[in-house]
PDB file of C-alpha atoms in Angstrom:
ATOM      1  CA  MET R   1     -37.919 -42.008   8.433  1.00  0.00           C
ATOM      2  CA  ASN R   2     -38.054 -38.465   9.788  1.00  0.00           C
ATOM      3  CA  ILE R   3     -35.422 -37.285  12.245  1.00  0.00           C
ATOM      4  CA  TYR R   4     -37.262 -34.116  13.198  1.00  0.00           C
ATOM      5  CA  ARG R   5     -40.879 -33.278  14.013  1.00  0.00           C
ATOM      6  CA  GLY R   6     -41.637 -29.823  12.650  1.00  0.00           C
ATOM      7  CA  CYS R   7     -39.613 -27.954  10.044  1.00  0.00           C
ATOM      8  CA  GLU R   8     -37.859 -24.611  10.171  1.00  0.00           C
ATOM      9  CA  HIS R   9     -38.044 -23.915   6.417  1.00  0.00           C
ATOM     10  CA  ASP R  10     -41.426 -22.206   6.947  1.00  0.00           C
ATOM     11  CA  CYS R  11     -42.836 -23.203   3.538  1.00  0.00           C
ATOM     12  CA  LYS R  12     -46.300 -21.684   3.252  1.00  0.00           C
ATOM     13  CA  TYR R  13     -47.707 -24.669   1.352  1.00  0.00           C
ATOM     14  CA  CYS R  14     -46.338 -27.494   3.533  1.00  0.00           C
ATOM     15  CA  TYR R  15     -48.670 -30.486   3.502  1.00  0.00           C
ATOM     16  CA  ALA R  16     -47.158 -31.841   6.745  1.00  0.00           C
ATOM     17  CA  ILE R  17     -48.391 -29.121   9.107  1.00  0.00           C
ATOM     18  CA  TYR R  18     -51.102 -31.525  10.300  1.00  0.00           C
ATOM     19  CA  SER R  19     -48.440 -33.828  11.770  1.00  0.00           C
ATOM     20  CA  HIS R  20     -47.910 -31.547  14.774  1.00  0.00           C
ATOM     21  CA  GLN R  21     -51.431 -32.322  15.971  1.00  0.00           C
ATOM     22  CA  TYR R  22     -50.039 -35.563  17.390  1.00  0.00           C
ATOM     23  CA  LEU R  23     -47.812 -33.495  19.654  1.00  0.00           C
ATOM     24  CA  GLY R  24     -50.587 -31.153  20.764  1.00  0.00           C
ATOM     25  CA  SER R  25     -48.660 -28.259  19.240  1.00  0.00           C
ATOM     26  CA  ASP R  26     -49.484 -25.581  16.664  1.00  0.00           C
ATOM     27  CA  GLY R  27     -45.852 -24.499  16.252  1.00  0.00           C
ATOM     28  CA  PHE R  28     -44.878 -26.623  13.248  1.00  0.00           C
ATOM     29  CA  TYR R  29     -42.284 -24.094  12.073  1.00  0.00           C
ATOM     30  CA  ASP R  30     -40.624 -23.332  15.410  1.00  0.00           C
ATOM     31  CA  ASP R  31     -41.486 -26.098  17.890  1.00  0.00           C
ATOM     32  CA  ILE R  32     -38.941 -28.595  16.589  1.00  0.00           C
ATOM     33  CA  HIS R  33     -38.756 -32.042  18.199  1.00  0.00           C
ATOM     34  CA  VAL R  34     -35.551 -34.037  17.778  1.00  0.00           C
ATOM     35  CA  LYS R  35     -35.429 -37.836  17.812  1.00  0.00           C
ATOM     36  CA  THR R  36     -32.128 -37.981  19.661  1.00  0.00           C
ATOM     37  CA  ASN R  37     -32.191 -41.789  19.959  1.00  0.00           C
ATOM     38  CA  ILE R  38     -32.823 -42.367  16.257  1.00  0.00           C
ATOM     39  CA  VAL R  39     -29.349 -43.750  15.493  1.00  0.00           C
ATOM     40  CA  GLU R  40     -29.603 -46.460  18.134  1.00  0.00           C
ATOM     41  CA  ARG R  41     -33.162 -47.385  17.133  1.00  0.00           C
ATOM     42  CA  LEU R  42     -32.253 -47.465  13.449  1.00  0.00           C
ATOM     43  CA  GLU R  43     -29.356 -49.848  14.044  1.00  0.00           C
ATOM     44  CA  GLU R  44     -31.689 -52.179  15.945  1.00  0.00           C
ATOM     45  CA  GLU R  45     -33.898 -52.364  12.856  1.00  0.00           C
ATOM     46  CA  LEU R  46     -31.140 -52.580  10.233  1.00  0.00           C
ATOM     47  CA  SER R  47     -29.315 -55.335  12.146  1.00  0.00           C
ATOM     48  CA  ALA R  48     -32.473 -57.430  12.580  1.00  0.00           C
ATOM     49  CA  VAL R  49     -32.488 -60.849  10.896  1.00  0.00           C
ATOM     50  CA  GLY R  50     -35.655 -59.997   9.017  1.00  0.00           C
ATOM     51  CA  TRP R  51     -34.331 -56.755   7.481  1.00  0.00           C
ATOM     52  CA  LYS R  52     -34.433 -57.089   3.679  1.00  0.00           C
ATOM     53  CA  ARG R  53     -32.607 -53.852   2.814  1.00  0.00           C
ATOM     54  CA  GLU R  54     -35.750 -52.100   1.655  1.00  0.00           C
ATOM     55  CA  ILE R  55     -35.395 -48.510   0.451  1.00  0.00           C
ATOM     56  CA  ILE R  56     -35.711 -46.003   3.285  1.00  0.00           C
ATOM     57  CA  ASN R  57     -37.340 -42.685   2.445  1.00  0.00           C
ATOM     58  CA  ILE R  58     -35.531 -40.122   4.617  1.00  0.00           C
ATOM     59  CA  GLY R  59     -37.169 -36.745   5.154  1.00  0.00           C
ATOM     60  CA  GLY R  60     -40.428 -37.392   3.345  1.00  0.00           C
ATOM     61  CA  VAL R  61     -42.351 -35.329   5.906  1.00  0.00           C
ATOM     62  CA  THR R  62     -39.798 -32.964   7.463  1.00  0.00           C
ATOM     63  CA  ASP R  63     -36.393 -31.971   6.111  1.00  0.00           C
ATOM     64  CA  SER R  64     -33.467 -33.913   7.563  1.00  0.00           C
ATOM     65  CA  TYR R  65     -31.133 -31.004   6.763  1.00  0.00           C
ATOM     66  CA  GLN R  66     -33.088 -28.151   8.312  1.00  0.00           C
ATOM     67  CA  ASP R  67     -31.163 -25.801  10.625  1.00  0.00           C
ATOM     68  CA  ALA R  68     -31.456 -28.104  13.654  1.00  0.00           C
ATOM     69  CA  GLU R  69     -29.305 -30.669  11.843  1.00  0.00           C
ATOM     70  CA  ALA R  70     -26.342 -28.276  11.883  1.00  0.00           C
ATOM     71  CA  THR R  71     -26.470 -28.579  15.685  1.00  0.00           C
ATOM     72  CA  TYR R  72     -27.465 -32.219  16.225  1.00  0.00           C
ATOM     73  CA  LYS R  73     -25.476 -33.800  13.360  1.00  0.00           C
ATOM     74  CA  LEU R  74     -27.605 -36.944  13.229  1.00  0.00           C
ATOM     75  CA  MET R  75     -27.471 -37.539   9.475  1.00  0.00           C
ATOM     76  CA  PRO R  76     -23.746 -38.470   9.312  1.00  0.00           C
ATOM     77  CA  GLU R  77     -24.338 -41.248  11.852  1.00  0.00           C
ATOM     78  CA  ILE R  78     -27.417 -42.431   9.953  1.00  0.00           C
ATOM     79  CA  LEU R  79     -25.480 -42.486   6.673  1.00  0.00           C
ATOM     80  CA  LYS R  80     -22.727 -44.519   8.340  1.00  0.00           C
ATOM     81  CA  LEU R  81     -25.342 -47.099   9.331  1.00  0.00           C
ATOM     82  CA  LEU R  82     -26.736 -47.207   5.791  1.00  0.00           C
ATOM     83  CA  ILE R  83     -23.200 -47.879   4.542  1.00  0.00           C
ATOM     84  CA  LYS R  84     -22.580 -50.527   7.214  1.00  0.00           C
ATOM     85  CA  TYR R  85     -25.794 -52.399   6.378  1.00  0.00           C
ATOM     86  CA  LYS R  86     -25.749 -51.604   2.644  1.00  0.00           C
ATOM     87  CA  THR R  87     -29.232 -50.150   2.825  1.00  0.00           C
ATOM     88  CA  PRO R  88     -30.613 -48.040  -0.064  1.00  0.00           C
ATOM     89  CA  ALA R  89     -32.293 -44.710   0.604  1.00  0.00           C
ATOM     90  CA  ILE R  90     -33.996 -41.654  -0.809  1.00  0.00           C
ATOM     91  CA  ILE R  91     -33.115 -38.270   0.674  1.00  0.00           C
ATOM     92  CA  SER R  92     -35.149 -35.173  -0.157  1.00  0.00           C
ATOM     93  CA  SER R  93     -33.984 -31.748   0.987  1.00  0.00           C
ATOM     94  CA  LYS R  94     -34.320 -28.023   0.382  1.00  0.00           C
ATOM     95  CA  SER R  95     -31.032 -27.283   2.127  1.00  0.00           C
ATOM     96  CA  ASN R  96     -27.486 -27.288   0.836  1.00  0.00           C
ATOM     97  CA  LEU R  97     -26.382 -28.379   4.324  1.00  0.00           C
ATOM     98  CA  ILE R  98     -26.581 -31.849   2.779  1.00  0.00           C
ATOM     99  CA  LEU R  99     -23.269 -31.082   1.023  1.00  0.00           C
ATOM    100  CA  ARG R 100     -21.588 -31.396   4.422  1.00  0.00           C
ATOM    101  CA  ASP R 101     -22.176 -35.146   4.075  1.00  0.00           C
ATOM    102  CA  TYR R 102     -21.000 -35.402   0.469  1.00  0.00           C
ATOM    103  CA  ASP R 103     -18.261 -37.958   1.184  1.00  0.00           C
ATOM    104  CA  LEU R 104     -20.599 -40.314   3.066  1.00  0.00           C
ATOM    105  CA  ILE R 105     -23.291 -40.085   0.376  1.00  0.00           C
ATOM    106  CA  ASP R 106     -20.652 -40.666  -2.294  1.00  0.00           C
ATOM    107  CA  GLU R 107     -19.464 -43.779  -0.451  1.00  0.00           C
ATOM    108  CA  LEU R 108     -23.029 -45.058  -0.069  1.00  0.00           C
ATOM    109  CA  SER R 109     -23.701 -44.485  -3.773  1.00  0.00           C
ATOM    110  CA  ARG R 110     -20.847 -46.872  -4.627  1.00  0.00           C
ATOM    111  CA  ILE R 111     -22.366 -49.804  -2.755  1.00  0.00           C
ATOM    112  CA  THR R 112     -26.141 -49.400  -3.082  1.00  0.00           C
ATOM    113  CA  TYR R 113     -28.914 -47.205  -4.470  1.00  0.00           C
ATOM    114  CA  ILE R 114     -29.165 -43.682  -3.104  1.00  0.00           C
ATOM    115  CA  ASN R 115     -31.375 -40.950  -4.525  1.00  0.00           C
ATOM    116  CA  ILE R 116     -30.786 -37.271  -3.775  1.00  0.00           C
ATOM    117  CA  ALA R 117     -33.720 -35.001  -4.594  1.00  0.00           C
ATOM    118  CA  ALA R 118     -34.335 -31.298  -4.177  1.00  0.00           C
ATOM    119  CA  THR R 119     -37.690 -29.551  -4.269  1.00  0.00           C
ATOM    120  CA  ILE R 120     -37.368 -26.316  -6.238  1.00  0.00           C
ATOM    121  CA  THR R 121     -40.525 -24.363  -7.027  1.00  0.00           C
ATOM    122  CA  THR R 122     -39.334 -21.116  -8.588  1.00  0.00           C
ATOM    123  CA  MET R 123     -36.293 -19.348 -10.007  1.00  0.00           C
ATOM    124  CA  ASP R 124     -37.655 -15.966  -8.859  1.00  0.00           C
ATOM    125  CA  GLU R 125     -35.755 -15.372  -5.636  1.00  0.00           C
ATOM    126  CA  GLU R 126     -38.157 -12.672  -4.426  1.00  0.00           C
ATOM    127  CA  ILE R 127     -41.057 -15.119  -4.647  1.00  0.00           C
ATOM    128  CA  ARG R 128     -38.931 -17.948  -3.214  1.00  0.00           C
ATOM    129  CA  ASN R 129     -38.152 -15.791  -0.177  1.00  0.00           C
ATOM    130  CA  LYS R 130     -41.853 -15.377   0.459  1.00  0.00           C
ATOM    131  CA  ILE R 131     -43.037 -18.947   0.017  1.00  0.00           C
ATOM    132  CA  GLU R 132     -39.955 -20.766   1.428  1.00  0.00           C
ATOM    133  CA  PRO R 133     -38.234 -18.112   3.568  1.00  0.00           C
ATOM    134  CA  ASN R 134     -35.795 -20.325   5.472  1.00  0.00           C
ATOM    135  CA  ALA R 135     -34.815 -22.813   2.759  1.00  0.00           C
ATOM    136  CA  SER R 136     -31.668 -22.522   0.637  1.00  0.00           C
ATOM    137  CA  SER R 137     -31.878 -20.386  -2.482  1.00  0.00           C
ATOM    138  CA  SER R 138     -33.015 -22.095  -5.676  1.00  0.00           C
ATOM    139  CA  LYS R 139     -29.567 -21.537  -7.191  1.00  0.00           C
ATOM    140  CA  ASP R 140     -27.893 -23.226  -4.219  1.00  0.00           C
ATOM    141  CA  ARG R 141     -30.246 -26.197  -4.528  1.00  0.00           C
ATOM    142  CA  PHE R 142     -29.424 -26.632  -8.203  1.00  0.00           C
ATOM    143  CA  ASP R 143     -25.717 -26.342  -7.394  1.00  0.00           C
ATOM    144  CA  MET R 144     -26.231 -29.080  -4.803  1.00  0.00           C
ATOM    145  CA  LEU R 145     -27.874 -31.381  -7.374  1.00  0.00           C
ATOM    146  CA  LYS R 146     -25.107 -30.692  -9.854  1.00  0.00           C
ATOM    147  CA  THR R 147     -22.503 -31.551  -7.215  1.00  0.00           C
ATOM    148  CA  PHE R 148     -24.140 -34.867  -6.311  1.00  0.00           C
ATOM    149  CA  ARG R 149     -24.286 -35.753 -10.001  1.00  0.00           C
ATOM    150  CA  LYS R 150     -20.539 -36.365  -9.627  1.00  0.00           C
ATOM    151  CA  THR R 151     -21.334 -39.335  -7.370  1.00  0.00           C
ATOM    152  CA  ASN R 152     -23.099 -42.540  -8.373  1.00  0.00           C
ATOM    153  CA  ALA R 153     -26.340 -41.327  -6.779  1.00  0.00           C
ATOM    154  CA  SER R 154     -29.546 -40.810  -8.725  1.00  0.00           C
ATOM    155  CA  VAL R 155     -30.387 -37.118  -8.738  1.00  0.00           C
ATOM    156  CA  GLY R 156     -33.861 -35.656  -9.108  1.00  0.00           C
ATOM    157  CA  LEU R 157     -35.724 -32.358  -9.235  1.00  0.00           C
ATOM    158  CA  HIS R 158     -39.165 -32.101  -7.609  1.00  0.00           C
ATOM    159  CA  VAL R 159     -41.178 -29.113  -8.803  1.00  0.00           C
ATOM    160  CA  MET R 160     -43.821 -29.488  -6.105  1.00  0.00           C
ATOM    161  CA  PRO R 161     -46.137 -27.863  -5.470  1.00  0.00           C
ATOM    162  CA  ILE R 162     -46.849 -25.746  -8.519  1.00  0.00           C
ATOM    163  CA  ILE R 163     -48.708 -22.726  -7.139  1.00  0.00           C
ATOM    164  CA  PRO R 164     -51.355 -21.266  -9.478  1.00  0.00           C
ATOM    165  CA  TYR R 165     -50.796 -17.655 -10.566  1.00  0.00           C
ATOM    166  CA  ILE R 166     -47.459 -17.533  -8.702  1.00  0.00           C
ATOM    167  CA  THR R 167     -45.100 -20.269  -9.955  1.00  0.00           C
ATOM    168  CA  ASP R 168     -47.112 -21.816 -12.814  1.00  0.00           C
ATOM    169  CA  ASN R 169     -45.998 -19.527 -15.644  1.00  0.00           C
ATOM    170  CA  TYR R 170     -44.061 -20.540 -18.754  1.00  0.00           C
ATOM    171  CA  GLU R 171     -41.046 -18.344 -17.937  1.00  0.00           C
ATOM    172  CA  ASN R 172     -40.569 -19.983 -14.553  1.00  0.00           C
ATOM    173  CA  PHE R 173     -40.767 -23.507 -15.942  1.00  0.00           C
ATOM    174  CA  ASP R 174     -38.472 -22.674 -18.803  1.00  0.00           C
ATOM    175  CA  ALA R 175     -35.899 -21.411 -16.288  1.00  0.00           C
ATOM    176  CA  LEU R 176     -36.372 -24.426 -13.980  1.00  0.00           C
ATOM    177  CA  PHE R 177     -36.069 -26.970 -16.772  1.00  0.00           C
ATOM    178  CA  SER R 178     -33.082 -25.202 -18.290  1.00  0.00           C
ATOM    179  CA  LYS R 179     -31.285 -25.418 -14.921  1.00  0.00           C
ATOM    180  CA  ALA R 180     -32.374 -29.050 -14.551  1.00  0.00           C
ATOM    181  CA  LYS R 181     -30.835 -29.856 -17.919  1.00  0.00           C
ATOM    182  CA  ASP R 182     -27.654 -28.021 -16.991  1.00  0.00           C
ATOM    183  CA  SER R 183     -27.520 -29.974 -13.712  1.00  0.00           C
ATOM    184  CA  ASP R 184     -27.925 -33.256 -15.641  1.00  0.00           C
ATOM    185  CA  VAL R 185     -30.621 -34.591 -13.298  1.00  0.00           C
ATOM    186  CA  HIS R 186     -31.905 -38.108 -13.874  1.00  0.00           C
ATOM    187  CA  TYR R 187     -35.558 -37.105 -13.642  1.00  0.00           C
ATOM    188  CA  VAL R 188     -38.014 -34.272 -12.917  1.00  0.00           C
ATOM    189  CA  LEU R 189     -41.283 -34.760 -11.025  1.00  0.00           C
ATOM    190  CA  THR R 190     -44.029 -32.125 -11.029  1.00  0.00           C
ATOM    191  CA  GLY R 191     -47.242 -31.731  -9.039  1.00  0.00           C
ATOM    192  CA  ALA R 192     -49.886 -29.054  -8.620  1.00  0.00           C
ATOM    193  CA  LEU R 193     -50.706 -27.552  -5.233  1.00  0.00           C
ATOM    194  CA  TYR R 194     -53.191 -29.464  -3.091  1.00  0.00           C
ATOM    195  CA  LEU R 195     -54.739 -27.875  -0.016  1.00  0.00           C
ATOM    196  CA  ARG R 196     -56.321 -29.618   2.934  1.00  0.00           C
ATOM    197  CA  GLY R 197     -56.633 -29.296   6.696  1.00  0.00           C
ATOM    198  CA  GLU R 198     -54.384 -26.854   8.497  1.00  0.00           C
ATOM    199  CA  THR R 199     -52.321 -26.286   5.353  1.00  0.00           C
ATOM    200  CA  ARG R 200     -55.281 -24.628   3.651  1.00  0.00           C
ATOM    201  CA  LYS R 201     -55.652 -22.065   6.433  1.00  0.00           C
ATOM    202  CA  VAL R 202     -51.917 -21.320   6.630  1.00  0.00           C
ATOM    203  CA  PHE R 203     -51.681 -20.937   2.851  1.00  0.00           C
ATOM    204  CA  PHE R 204     -54.658 -18.608   2.472  1.00  0.00           C
ATOM    205  CA  ASP R 205     -53.558 -16.501   5.467  1.00  0.00           C
ATOM    206  CA  PHE R 206     -50.234 -16.101   3.649  1.00  0.00           C
ATOM    207  CA  ILE R 207     -51.937 -15.226   0.336  1.00  0.00           C
ATOM    208  CA  GLN R 208     -54.099 -12.613   2.032  1.00  0.00           C
ATOM    209  CA  LYS R 209     -50.985 -10.990   3.487  1.00  0.00           C
ATOM    210  CA  ASP R 210     -48.465 -11.270   0.635  1.00  0.00           C
ATOM    211  CA  PHE R 211     -50.543 -11.734  -2.532  1.00  0.00           C
ATOM    212  CA  PRO R 212     -53.916 -10.146  -1.668  1.00  0.00           C
ATOM    213  CA  ASP R 213     -54.764  -9.536  -5.345  1.00  0.00           C
ATOM    214  CA  LEU R 214     -54.676 -13.317  -5.927  1.00  0.00           C
ATOM    215  CA  TYR R 215     -56.846 -14.282  -2.964  1.00  0.00           C
ATOM    216  CA  GLU R 216     -60.192 -14.247  -4.765  1.00  0.00           C
ATOM    217  CA  ASN R 217     -58.995 -16.176  -7.835  1.00  0.00           C
ATOM    218  CA  LEU R 218     -57.235 -18.789  -5.708  1.00  0.00           C
ATOM    219  CA  SER R 219     -60.310 -19.170  -3.494  1.00  0.00           C
ATOM    220  CA  LEU R 220     -62.412 -19.831  -6.587  1.00  0.00           C
ATOM    221  CA  LEU R 221     -59.877 -22.296  -7.997  1.00  0.00           C
ATOM    222  CA  TYR R 222     -59.585 -24.144  -4.680  1.00  0.00           C
ATOM    223  CA  LYS R 223     -63.201 -24.630  -3.701  1.00  0.00           C
ATOM    224  CA  THR R 224     -62.080 -28.169  -2.899  1.00  0.00           C
ATOM    225  CA  GLY R 225     -58.636 -29.589  -2.096  1.00  0.00           C
ATOM    226  CA  GLY R 226     -57.391 -29.549  -5.678  1.00  0.00           C
ATOM    227  CA  ALA R 227     -57.554 -27.262  -8.706  1.00  0.00           C
ATOM    228  CA  ASN R 228     -60.096 -28.150 -11.386  1.00  0.00           C
ATOM    229  CA  LYS R 229     -59.474 -30.457 -14.330  1.00  0.00           C
ATOM    230  CA  ASP R 230     -59.286 -27.679 -16.965  1.00  0.00           C
ATOM    231  CA  TYR R 231     -56.597 -25.835 -15.015  1.00  0.00           C
ATOM    232  CA  LYS R 232     -54.499 -28.984 -14.550  1.00  0.00           C
ATOM    233  CA  ASN R 233     -54.880 -30.053 -18.185  1.00  0.00           C
ATOM    234  CA  ASN R 234     -53.597 -26.670 -19.398  1.00  0.00           C
ATOM    235  CA  LEU R 235     -50.828 -26.651 -16.802  1.00  0.00           C
ATOM    236  CA  TYR R 236     -49.464 -30.093 -17.665  1.00  0.00           C
ATOM    237  CA  ALA R 237     -49.728 -29.459 -21.400  1.00  0.00           C
ATOM    238  CA  MET R 238     -47.319 -26.557 -20.916  1.00  0.00           C
ATOM    239  CA  VAL R 239     -45.099 -28.492 -18.500  1.00  0.00           C
ATOM    240  CA  ASN R 240     -44.866 -31.540 -20.759  1.00  0.00           C
ATOM    241  CA  SER R 241     -44.056 -29.471 -23.844  1.00  0.00           C
ATOM    242  CA  LEU R 242     -41.099 -27.947 -21.989  1.00  0.00           C
ATOM    243  CA  ARG R 243     -40.107 -31.332 -20.586  1.00  0.00           C
ATOM    244  CA  GLU R 244     -39.954 -32.662 -24.137  1.00  0.00           C
ATOM    245  CA  ARG R 245     -38.021 -29.634 -25.329  1.00  0.00           C
ATOM    246  CA  TYR R 246     -35.334 -30.178 -22.684  1.00  0.00           C
ATOM    247  CA  SER R 247     -35.464 -34.013 -22.913  1.00  0.00           C
ATOM    248  CA  LEU R 248     -36.134 -34.475 -19.200  1.00  0.00           C
ATOM    249  CA  SER R 249     -37.381 -37.830 -17.919  1.00  0.00           C
ATOM    250  CA  ASN R 250     -40.315 -38.088 -15.523  1.00  0.00           C
ATOM    251  CA  SER R 251     -39.323 -41.569 -14.318  1.00  0.00           C
ATOM    252  CA  TYR R 252     -37.580 -41.774 -10.958  1.00  0.00           C
ATOM    253  CA  SER R 253     -38.032 -45.552 -11.016  1.00  0.00           C
ATOM    254  CA  LYS R 254     -35.861 -46.179 -14.089  1.00  0.00           C
ATOM    255  CA  PRO R 255     -32.500 -45.254 -12.491  1.00  0.00           C
ATOM    256  CA  MET R 256     -33.678 -46.859  -9.247  1.00  0.00           C
ATOM    257  CA  LYS R 257     -34.372 -50.217 -10.924  1.00  0.00           C
ATOM    258  CA  GLU R 258     -31.102 -50.076 -12.871  1.00  0.00           C
ATOM    259  CA  LYS R 259     -28.988 -49.387  -9.792  1.00  0.00           C
ATOM    260  CA  LEU R 260     -30.800 -51.877  -7.555  1.00  0.00           C
ATOM    261  CA  ALA R 261     -30.363 -54.586 -10.189  1.00  0.00           C
ATOM    262  CA  LYS R 262     -26.661 -53.794 -10.393  1.00  0.00           C
ATOM    263  CA  TYR R 263     -26.114 -53.971  -6.644  1.00  0.00           C
TER     264      TYR R 263
END
């Protein structure tokens, strides 16, 4: 379920840019469409006889807590419905605006499964400002995860995408995993950058402007949609060694199964 079409975070690697084609718009970052009737439509579905309380993935394409949410305030009403119908959910966000709804998420976590995840790609704030200019700082996102760890929610870190030559270095992952350990997250998921469609053009236009010295190497690495096998093998060998060092799980399903069984 996505409340908004388009996303104001302006992430230069966003895989969802293609989704604006359905609207006949090329303004994914600034032409934001709001599903103002989403609360009423959601209640129709959750109150249906055939609803089996499946897990709803909220914000899997566009962030439910982007700036527009501060104005429209749709998420509190959605969370109230999830509580009313005891429906589990996954919420992914790059914004600490989600803390506004802490009490509702805490209440939901006491009656069913709720997962709160943040995508954090780098601890270098200068780089973060370039690749995700309108998202919350990485520090604020980790603080948000740490805060939600006080609830009964599952809490996860998504290091996605890993951008070759920019965020794929040992120092960055050591810093990310150290903060993940400090935040006591339940799991960490990682994934290398994949480029296709409109995202490829947007990303390489950005690289040409902000990281021109990397343009040639990235073009060679991304002759197709994904980086080659040798690159990914070396990358994940480094990532997994640090994961082991910090004792960080890569299973989001384990806490999910445990909590669903309990409820």
